[in-house]
XYZ file of C-alpha atoms in Angstrom:
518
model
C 0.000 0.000 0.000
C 1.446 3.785 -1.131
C 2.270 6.151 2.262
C -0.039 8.326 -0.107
C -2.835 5.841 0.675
C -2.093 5.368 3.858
C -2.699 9.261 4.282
C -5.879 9.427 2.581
C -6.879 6.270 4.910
C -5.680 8.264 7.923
C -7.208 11.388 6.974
C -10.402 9.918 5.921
C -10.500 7.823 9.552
C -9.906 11.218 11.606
C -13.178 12.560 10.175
C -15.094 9.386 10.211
C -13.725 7.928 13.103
C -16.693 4.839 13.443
C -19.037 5.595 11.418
C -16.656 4.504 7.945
C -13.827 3.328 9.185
C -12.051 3.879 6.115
C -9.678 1.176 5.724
C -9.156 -2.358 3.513
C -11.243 -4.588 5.855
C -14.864 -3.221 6.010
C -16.030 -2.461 2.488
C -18.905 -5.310 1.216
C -18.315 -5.111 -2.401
C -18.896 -7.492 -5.097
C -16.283 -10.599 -5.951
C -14.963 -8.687 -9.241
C -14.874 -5.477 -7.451
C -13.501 -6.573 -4.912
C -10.575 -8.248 -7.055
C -10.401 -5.519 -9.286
C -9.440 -2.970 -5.952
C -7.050 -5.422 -4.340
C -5.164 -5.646 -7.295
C -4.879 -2.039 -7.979
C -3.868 -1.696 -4.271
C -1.747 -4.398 -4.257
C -3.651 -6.310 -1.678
C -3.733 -10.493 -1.687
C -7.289 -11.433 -2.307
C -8.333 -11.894 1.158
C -7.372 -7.882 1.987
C -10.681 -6.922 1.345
C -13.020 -9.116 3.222
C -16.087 -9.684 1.612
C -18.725 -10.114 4.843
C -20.705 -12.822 5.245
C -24.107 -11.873 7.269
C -26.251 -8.965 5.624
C -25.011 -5.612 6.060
C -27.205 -2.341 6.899
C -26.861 1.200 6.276
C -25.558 1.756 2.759
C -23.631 4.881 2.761
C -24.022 6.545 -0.759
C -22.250 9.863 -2.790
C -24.898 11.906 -1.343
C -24.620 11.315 2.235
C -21.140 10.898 2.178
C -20.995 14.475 0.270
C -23.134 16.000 2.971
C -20.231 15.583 5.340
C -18.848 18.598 4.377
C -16.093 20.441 2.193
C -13.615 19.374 4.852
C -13.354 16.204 3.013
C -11.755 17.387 -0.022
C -8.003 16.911 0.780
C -9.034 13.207 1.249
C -10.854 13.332 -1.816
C -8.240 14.716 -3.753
C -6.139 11.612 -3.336
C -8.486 9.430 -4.122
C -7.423 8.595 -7.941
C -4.440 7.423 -6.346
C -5.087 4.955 -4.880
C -6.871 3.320 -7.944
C -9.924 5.154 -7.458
C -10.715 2.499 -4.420
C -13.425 5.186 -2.968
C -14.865 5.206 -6.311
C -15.294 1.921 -7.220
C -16.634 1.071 -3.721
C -19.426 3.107 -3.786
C -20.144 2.100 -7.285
C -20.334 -0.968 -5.827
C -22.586 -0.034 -2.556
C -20.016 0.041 0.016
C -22.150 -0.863 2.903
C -21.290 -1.173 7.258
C -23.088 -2.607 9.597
C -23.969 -0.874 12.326
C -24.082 -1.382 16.112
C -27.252 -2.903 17.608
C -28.007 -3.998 13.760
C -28.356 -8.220 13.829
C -25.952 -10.776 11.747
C -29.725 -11.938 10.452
C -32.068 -9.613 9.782
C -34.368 -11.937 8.855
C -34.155 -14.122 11.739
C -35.518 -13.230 15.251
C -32.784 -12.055 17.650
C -31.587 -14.580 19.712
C -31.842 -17.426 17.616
C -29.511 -20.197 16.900
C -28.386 -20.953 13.429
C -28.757 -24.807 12.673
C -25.614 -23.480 9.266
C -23.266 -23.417 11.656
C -22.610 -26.522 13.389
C -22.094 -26.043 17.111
C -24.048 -25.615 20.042
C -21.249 -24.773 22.556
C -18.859 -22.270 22.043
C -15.521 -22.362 24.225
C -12.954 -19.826 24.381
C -9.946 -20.108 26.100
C -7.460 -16.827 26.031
C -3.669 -16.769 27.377
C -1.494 -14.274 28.376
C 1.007 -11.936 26.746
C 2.491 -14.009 23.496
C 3.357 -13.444 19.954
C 2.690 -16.057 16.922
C 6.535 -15.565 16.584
C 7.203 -15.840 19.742
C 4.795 -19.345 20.391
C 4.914 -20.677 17.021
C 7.327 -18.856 15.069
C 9.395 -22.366 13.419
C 6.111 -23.969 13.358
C 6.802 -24.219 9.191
C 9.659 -26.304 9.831
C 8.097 -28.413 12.390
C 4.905 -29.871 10.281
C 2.901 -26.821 8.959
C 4.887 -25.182 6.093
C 1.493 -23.255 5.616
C 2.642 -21.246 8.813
C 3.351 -17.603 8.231
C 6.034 -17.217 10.900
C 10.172 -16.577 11.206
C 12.260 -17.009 8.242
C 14.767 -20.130 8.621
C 17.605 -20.758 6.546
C 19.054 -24.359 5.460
C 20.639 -24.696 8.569
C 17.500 -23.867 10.546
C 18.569 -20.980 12.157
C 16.558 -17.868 12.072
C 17.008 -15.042 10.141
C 14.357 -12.488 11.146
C 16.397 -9.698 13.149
C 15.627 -6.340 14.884
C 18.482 -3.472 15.232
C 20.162 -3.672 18.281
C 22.950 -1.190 19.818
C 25.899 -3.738 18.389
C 24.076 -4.734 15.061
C 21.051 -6.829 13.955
C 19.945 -9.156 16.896
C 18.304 -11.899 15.397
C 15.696 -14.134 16.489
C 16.708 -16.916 18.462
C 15.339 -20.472 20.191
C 14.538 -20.245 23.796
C 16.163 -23.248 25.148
C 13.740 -23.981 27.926
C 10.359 -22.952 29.181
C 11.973 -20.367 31.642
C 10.954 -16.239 30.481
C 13.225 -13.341 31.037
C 12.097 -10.566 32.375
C 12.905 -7.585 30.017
C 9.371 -7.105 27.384
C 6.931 -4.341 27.535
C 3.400 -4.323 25.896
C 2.790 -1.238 26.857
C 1.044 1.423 24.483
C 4.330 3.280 23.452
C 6.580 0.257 23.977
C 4.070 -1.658 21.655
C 3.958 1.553 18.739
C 7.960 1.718 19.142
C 7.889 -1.716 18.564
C 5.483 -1.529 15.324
C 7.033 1.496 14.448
C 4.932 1.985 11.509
C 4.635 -1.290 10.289
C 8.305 -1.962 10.141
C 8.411 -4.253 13.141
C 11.978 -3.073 14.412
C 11.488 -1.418 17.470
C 11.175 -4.848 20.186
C 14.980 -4.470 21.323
C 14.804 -0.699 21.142
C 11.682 -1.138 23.746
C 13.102 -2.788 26.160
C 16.754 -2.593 25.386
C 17.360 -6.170 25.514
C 17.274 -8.912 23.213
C 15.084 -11.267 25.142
C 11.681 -9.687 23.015
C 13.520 -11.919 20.389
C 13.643 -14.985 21.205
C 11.156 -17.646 20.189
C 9.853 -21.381 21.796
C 10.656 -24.883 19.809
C 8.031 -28.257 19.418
C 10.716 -29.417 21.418
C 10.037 -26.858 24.292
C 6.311 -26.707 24.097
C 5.027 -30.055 22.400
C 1.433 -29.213 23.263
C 1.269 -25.956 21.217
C 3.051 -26.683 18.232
C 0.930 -30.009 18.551
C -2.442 -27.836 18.683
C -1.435 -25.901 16.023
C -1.042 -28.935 13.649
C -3.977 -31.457 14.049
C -6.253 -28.347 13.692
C -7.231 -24.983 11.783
C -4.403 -21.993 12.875
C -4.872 -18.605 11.957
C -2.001 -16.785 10.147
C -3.685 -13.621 10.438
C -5.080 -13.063 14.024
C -4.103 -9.686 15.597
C -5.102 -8.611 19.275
C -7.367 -5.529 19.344
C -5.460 -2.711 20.195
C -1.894 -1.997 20.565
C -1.464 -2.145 24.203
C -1.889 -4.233 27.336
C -4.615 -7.172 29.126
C -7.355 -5.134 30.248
C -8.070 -3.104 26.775
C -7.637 -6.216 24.593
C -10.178 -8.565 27.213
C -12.200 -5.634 27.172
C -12.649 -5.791 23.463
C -12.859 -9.366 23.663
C -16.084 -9.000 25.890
C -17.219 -5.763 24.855
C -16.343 -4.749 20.990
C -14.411 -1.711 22.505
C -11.962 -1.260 25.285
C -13.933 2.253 25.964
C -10.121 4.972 26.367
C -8.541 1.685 28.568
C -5.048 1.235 27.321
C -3.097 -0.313 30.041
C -3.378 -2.510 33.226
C -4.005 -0.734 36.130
C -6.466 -0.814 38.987
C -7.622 2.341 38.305
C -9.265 1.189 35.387
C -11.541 -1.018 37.615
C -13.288 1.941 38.448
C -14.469 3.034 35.218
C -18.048 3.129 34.176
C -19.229 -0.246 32.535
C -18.970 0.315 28.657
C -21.855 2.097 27.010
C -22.969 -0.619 24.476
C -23.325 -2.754 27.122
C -21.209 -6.815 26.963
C -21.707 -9.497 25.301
C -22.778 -11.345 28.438
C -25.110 -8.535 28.350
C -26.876 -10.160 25.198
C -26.814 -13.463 26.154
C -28.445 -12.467 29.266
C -31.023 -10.728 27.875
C -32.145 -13.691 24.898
C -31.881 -16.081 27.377
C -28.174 -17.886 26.440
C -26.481 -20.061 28.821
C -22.716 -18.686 29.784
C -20.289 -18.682 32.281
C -16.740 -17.483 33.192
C -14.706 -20.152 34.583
C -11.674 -18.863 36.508
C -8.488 -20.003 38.084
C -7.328 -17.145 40.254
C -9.022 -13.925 39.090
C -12.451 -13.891 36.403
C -11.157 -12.023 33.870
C -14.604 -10.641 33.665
C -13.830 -8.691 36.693
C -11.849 -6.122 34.165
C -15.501 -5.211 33.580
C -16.822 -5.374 37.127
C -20.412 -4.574 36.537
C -20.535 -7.723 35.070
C -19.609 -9.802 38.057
C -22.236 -7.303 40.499
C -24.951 -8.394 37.828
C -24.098 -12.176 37.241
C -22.475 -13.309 40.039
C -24.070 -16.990 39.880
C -22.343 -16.943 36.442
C -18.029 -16.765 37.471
C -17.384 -20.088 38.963
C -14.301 -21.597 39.641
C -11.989 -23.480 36.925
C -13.008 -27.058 38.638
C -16.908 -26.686 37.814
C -15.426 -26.253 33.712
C -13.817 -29.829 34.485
C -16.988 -31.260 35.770
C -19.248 -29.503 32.730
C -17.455 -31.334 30.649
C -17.210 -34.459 32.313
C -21.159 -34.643 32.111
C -21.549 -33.065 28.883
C -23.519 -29.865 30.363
C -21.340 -27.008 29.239
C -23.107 -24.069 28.798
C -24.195 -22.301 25.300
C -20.680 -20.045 25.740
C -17.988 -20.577 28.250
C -14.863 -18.293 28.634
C -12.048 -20.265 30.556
C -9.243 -18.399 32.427
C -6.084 -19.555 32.857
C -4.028 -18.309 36.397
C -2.945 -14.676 35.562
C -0.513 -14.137 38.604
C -2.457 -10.870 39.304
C -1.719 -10.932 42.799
C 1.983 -10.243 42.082
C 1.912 -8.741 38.855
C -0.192 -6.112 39.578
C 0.253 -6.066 43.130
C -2.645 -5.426 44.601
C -5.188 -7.842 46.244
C -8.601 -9.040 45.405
C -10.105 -7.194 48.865
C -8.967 -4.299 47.322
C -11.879 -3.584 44.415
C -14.855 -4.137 46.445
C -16.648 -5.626 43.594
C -14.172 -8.543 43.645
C -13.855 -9.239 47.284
C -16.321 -11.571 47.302
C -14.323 -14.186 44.821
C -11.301 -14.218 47.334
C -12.747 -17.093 49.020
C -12.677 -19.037 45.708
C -9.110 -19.039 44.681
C -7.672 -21.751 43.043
C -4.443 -21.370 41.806
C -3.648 -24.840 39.913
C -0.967 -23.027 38.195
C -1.517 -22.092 34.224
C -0.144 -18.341 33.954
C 2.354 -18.047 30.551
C 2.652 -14.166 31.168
C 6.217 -13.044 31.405
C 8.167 -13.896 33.685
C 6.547 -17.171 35.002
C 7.786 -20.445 33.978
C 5.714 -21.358 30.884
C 5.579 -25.280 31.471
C 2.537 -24.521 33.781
C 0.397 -22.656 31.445
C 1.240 -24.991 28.500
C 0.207 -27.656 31.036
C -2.748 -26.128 32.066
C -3.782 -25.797 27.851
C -2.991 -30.053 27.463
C -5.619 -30.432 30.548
C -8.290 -27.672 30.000
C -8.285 -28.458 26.627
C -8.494 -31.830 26.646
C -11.343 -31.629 28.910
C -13.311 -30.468 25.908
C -12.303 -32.755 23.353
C -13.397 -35.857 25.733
C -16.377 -34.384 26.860
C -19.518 -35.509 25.534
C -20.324 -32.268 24.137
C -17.765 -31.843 21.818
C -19.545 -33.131 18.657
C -20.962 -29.953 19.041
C -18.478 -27.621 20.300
C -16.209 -25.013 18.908
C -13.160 -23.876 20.999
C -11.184 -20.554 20.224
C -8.050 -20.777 21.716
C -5.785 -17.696 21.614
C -3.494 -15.455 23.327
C -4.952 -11.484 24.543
C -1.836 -9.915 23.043
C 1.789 -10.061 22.413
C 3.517 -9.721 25.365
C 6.532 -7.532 24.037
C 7.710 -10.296 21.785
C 8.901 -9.903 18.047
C 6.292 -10.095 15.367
C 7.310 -9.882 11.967
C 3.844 -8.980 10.522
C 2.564 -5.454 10.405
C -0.827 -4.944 11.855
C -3.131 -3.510 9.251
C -5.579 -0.645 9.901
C -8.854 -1.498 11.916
C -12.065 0.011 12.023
C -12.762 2.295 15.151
C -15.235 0.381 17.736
C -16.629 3.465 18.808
C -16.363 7.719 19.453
C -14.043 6.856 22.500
C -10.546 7.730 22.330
C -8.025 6.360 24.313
C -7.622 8.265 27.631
C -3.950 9.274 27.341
C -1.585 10.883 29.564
C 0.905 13.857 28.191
C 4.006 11.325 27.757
C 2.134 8.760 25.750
C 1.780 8.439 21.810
C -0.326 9.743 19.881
C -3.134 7.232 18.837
C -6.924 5.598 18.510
C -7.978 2.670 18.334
C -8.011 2.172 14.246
C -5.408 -0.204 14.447
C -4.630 -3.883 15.313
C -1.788 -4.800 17.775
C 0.678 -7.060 16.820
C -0.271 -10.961 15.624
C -1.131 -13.403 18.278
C -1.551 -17.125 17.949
C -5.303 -18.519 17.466
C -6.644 -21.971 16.871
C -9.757 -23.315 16.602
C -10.602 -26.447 17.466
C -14.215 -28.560 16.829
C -15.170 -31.635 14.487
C -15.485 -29.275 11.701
C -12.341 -27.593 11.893
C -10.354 -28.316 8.727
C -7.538 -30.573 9.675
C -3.982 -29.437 9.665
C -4.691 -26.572 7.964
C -4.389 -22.425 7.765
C -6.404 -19.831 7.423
C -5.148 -15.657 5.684
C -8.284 -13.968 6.407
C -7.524 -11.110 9.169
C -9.241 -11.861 12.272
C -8.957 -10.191 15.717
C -10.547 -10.599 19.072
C -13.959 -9.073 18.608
C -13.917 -12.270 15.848
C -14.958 -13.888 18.827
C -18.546 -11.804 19.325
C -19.085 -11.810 15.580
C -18.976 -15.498 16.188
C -21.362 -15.792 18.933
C -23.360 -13.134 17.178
C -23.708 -14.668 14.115
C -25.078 -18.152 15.832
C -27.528 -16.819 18.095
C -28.382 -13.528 15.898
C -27.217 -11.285 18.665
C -27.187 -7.941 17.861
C -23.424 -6.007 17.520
C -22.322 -4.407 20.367
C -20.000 -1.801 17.955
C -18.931 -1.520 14.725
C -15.793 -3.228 15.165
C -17.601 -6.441 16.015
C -20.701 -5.612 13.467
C -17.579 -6.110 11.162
C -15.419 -8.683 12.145
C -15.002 -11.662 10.575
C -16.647 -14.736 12.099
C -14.374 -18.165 12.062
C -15.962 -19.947 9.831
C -13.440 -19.993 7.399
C -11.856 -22.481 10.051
C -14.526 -24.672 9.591
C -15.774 -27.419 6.887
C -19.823 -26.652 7.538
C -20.317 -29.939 5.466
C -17.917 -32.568 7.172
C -16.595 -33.335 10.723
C -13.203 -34.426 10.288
C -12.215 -34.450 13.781
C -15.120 -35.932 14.982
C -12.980 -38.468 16.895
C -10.819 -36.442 19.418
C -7.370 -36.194 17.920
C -4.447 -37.137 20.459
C -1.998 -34.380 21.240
C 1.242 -33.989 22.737
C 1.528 -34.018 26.201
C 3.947 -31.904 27.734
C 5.845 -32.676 30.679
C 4.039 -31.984 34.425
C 5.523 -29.069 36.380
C 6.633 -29.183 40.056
C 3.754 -28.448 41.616
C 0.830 -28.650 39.461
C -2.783 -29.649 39.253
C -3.404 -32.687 37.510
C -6.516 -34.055 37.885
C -9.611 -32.408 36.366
């Protein structure tokens, strides 16, 4: 894409900040239209997604005219970038909108029977890259795996400047974490720096954001991402920290949040509402199963109105022992908060009452813990669901909330705004919204109809997740980034369950100390 584009695009998104969105993802346009642009722009064919659910509010010449003669400069540069603006509204350019449904046809609230699942599962982890997790995963048994570059000798040859010369990526040669990576908002746009992904050592100043994990290391992961459907294209939210990118993940928007801090606890519950807001209201089974801290309470209206709801991480071992999992489940691994962030769970009153419930089985992979215990954790939770007697009808997203700090070597590409809400930031941080990806994260999904061994290149982030649920039980969106997103069913064969027999996969090593019954 031409820096000239990429102005218009910018330009174009500070005047429209949700309501177009300007950018390659969010334009429904016809097959040979859509080819036709992507060409011109020198996009692959998946750059501009073509939606599957209905789309409302077409946006035409006249109303987009009616904006004003502020717009000119962005018209101006139009023609060159191959008269994209053009051709999409010849084409009725169309967004959906929040509160519109997936389905207008079908009553809200509704299952689907087209996509084949009754249960959906999703399992996040803390704080890694795709390069980082899976990065020689196309030299261990999926060449389709867009990660580090190897050379004959299998040694790595993506790099980042460092103060002596290029540091270049290198194999962790245990499950032991340094401590010296930052995902903080300006750590994480030094590290993007523009899309040239050469700013992780310059972040931190210190070459550990570099350094990758083996099959040999962490069998189970590189074993996940094998037997089933990974996603080369799956980018956290927002270029920053936990809370903003969970917040997106249950809300479409992480409402001016960009870091992980206490204080955030406090805010006002997002205006839109959450998506165990919906579910609630049509009548849809969920719960939040946690190991030491509901990651729901990063919206804590949610645990004030649903407390019967957060349970603890033994009652998801049990619901899938008998085969009564509920119509969504979100399962937490341990996130270490009481260290990391210092601070107890008597502290935020709204919390206080989950102390009693602890149950720290070990799990947590955020820097610096040990990450045999979370990859343990993933071989038992997840195996939980493949022998359950739900899983002929289940669908499990398993993913990672962002990157960490680690080195990605994929630029994130532009993102439509959720909302009006700009980030709340201070006078030392970046300048920024919230109309771009953060960095690549690993994703797998995993269900009978997953296609086996395989990839997907369409460009998916968290809210990917509510589009998902959305789209089976014709939930209305809760913003326009999830009224936009693409659902997974590209990971899926809708006609044939492959997997229907439970796949064995690797099982790593137990850690001193942890859980293993379920």
């Amino acid at each position: 894409m031409s820096n000239r584009f990429l102005h218009v695009r910018e330009n174009f998104c500070q005047l429209f900040p949700c309501q177009i969105g300007f950018c390659r993802r969010i334009f429904t346009v016809g097959t040979a239209a859509r080819t036709k642009m992507a060409a011109a722009l020198g996009f692959g064919d998946n750059s501009l997604h073509v939606f599957e659910h209905p789309l409302e509010q077409k946006l035409t010449r006249r109303s987009f005219l009616r904006r004003g003669g502020s717009l000119g400069a962005a018209l101006a540069g139009m023609s060159s970038a191959g008269g994209l603006w053009r051709a999409a509204l010849a084409a009725g350019a169309t967004i959906r909108q929040p509160d519109s449904l997936p389905d207008p046809k079908r009553p809200a609230g509704t299952p689907t029977a087209a996509l084949p699942f009754d249960h959906v599962v999703v399992v996040m982890m803390e704080n890694h890259s795709f390069d980082n997790l899976l990065g020689a995963l196309a030299i261990s048994g999926q060449p389709q795996a867009k990660g580090l570059r190897f050379n004959a000798a299998g040694v790595a040859l993506n790099s980042n400047p460092g103060p002596e010369g290029p540091v270049r990526s290198f194999p962790f040669p245990s499950t032991a974490q340094g401590p010296h990576v930052s995902q903080s908002w300006n750590a994480t746009h030094e590290q993007i720096d523009g899309g040239k992904m050469d700013g992780f050592v310059a972040s931190v100043h210190d070459v550990q954001p570099m350094g990758y994990w083996t099959a040999a290391v962490l069998p189970f992961a590189y074993s996940l991402a094998r037997t089933f459907t990974l996603a080369n294209d799956w980018f956290c939210s927002a270029p920053c920290q936990t809370y903003p990118n969970r917040r997106f993940l249950m809300a479409g928007t992480a409402y001016g949040n960009i870091s992980t801090d206490n204080e955030s606890l406090k805010d006002p519950p997002p205006p839109n509402g959450t998506i165990w807001d919906r579910l609630e209201h049509y009548g849809i089974s969920w719960r939040n199963y946690f190991t030491d801290l509901p990651s729901t309470g990063i919206i804590p209206s949610t645990i004030e109105k649903y407390p019967s709801n957060i349970v603890p991480i033994a009652q998801f071992y049990a619901d899938c022992a008998s085969g009564n999992l509920p119509a969504v489940s979100l399962v937490d691994p341990e996130f270490g908060v009481l260290g990391v962030v210092g601070s107890s769970l008597a502290t935020v009153p709204t919390l206080a009452p989950l102390a009693e419930k602890l149950e720290t089985t070990g799990g947590s992979e955020e820097n610096p813990q040990d990450m045999a215990y979370g990859e343990y954790w993933a071989y038992r939770t997840l195996n939980a669901v493949l022998h359950s007697p739900a899983w002929p009808r289940t669908l499990l997203i398993y993913t990672y909330d962002e990157h960490g700090g680690y080195y990605d070597h994929v630029p994130p590409p532009a993102a439509i705004a959720p909302d009006s809400i700009p980030p709340q930031l201070g006078p030392g941080d970046v300048p920024g919204g919230y109309d771009i990806y953060g960095p690549r994260v690993p994703a797998i999904v995993a269900s009978p109809h997953a296609k086996p061994k395989a990839v997907t290149n369409v460009v998916h982030d968290h809210t990917s997740v509510l589009a998902t649920i959305e789209a089976k039980w014709n939930l209305p969106a809760l913003t326009y980034r999830d009224a936009n997103a693409a659902t997974v069913k590209d990971f899926l064969d809708l006609d044939h369950a492959a997997l229907l027999q439970p796949p064995a996969l690797a099982e790593p090593p137990v850690p001193v100390g942890a859980a293993t019954s379920t």
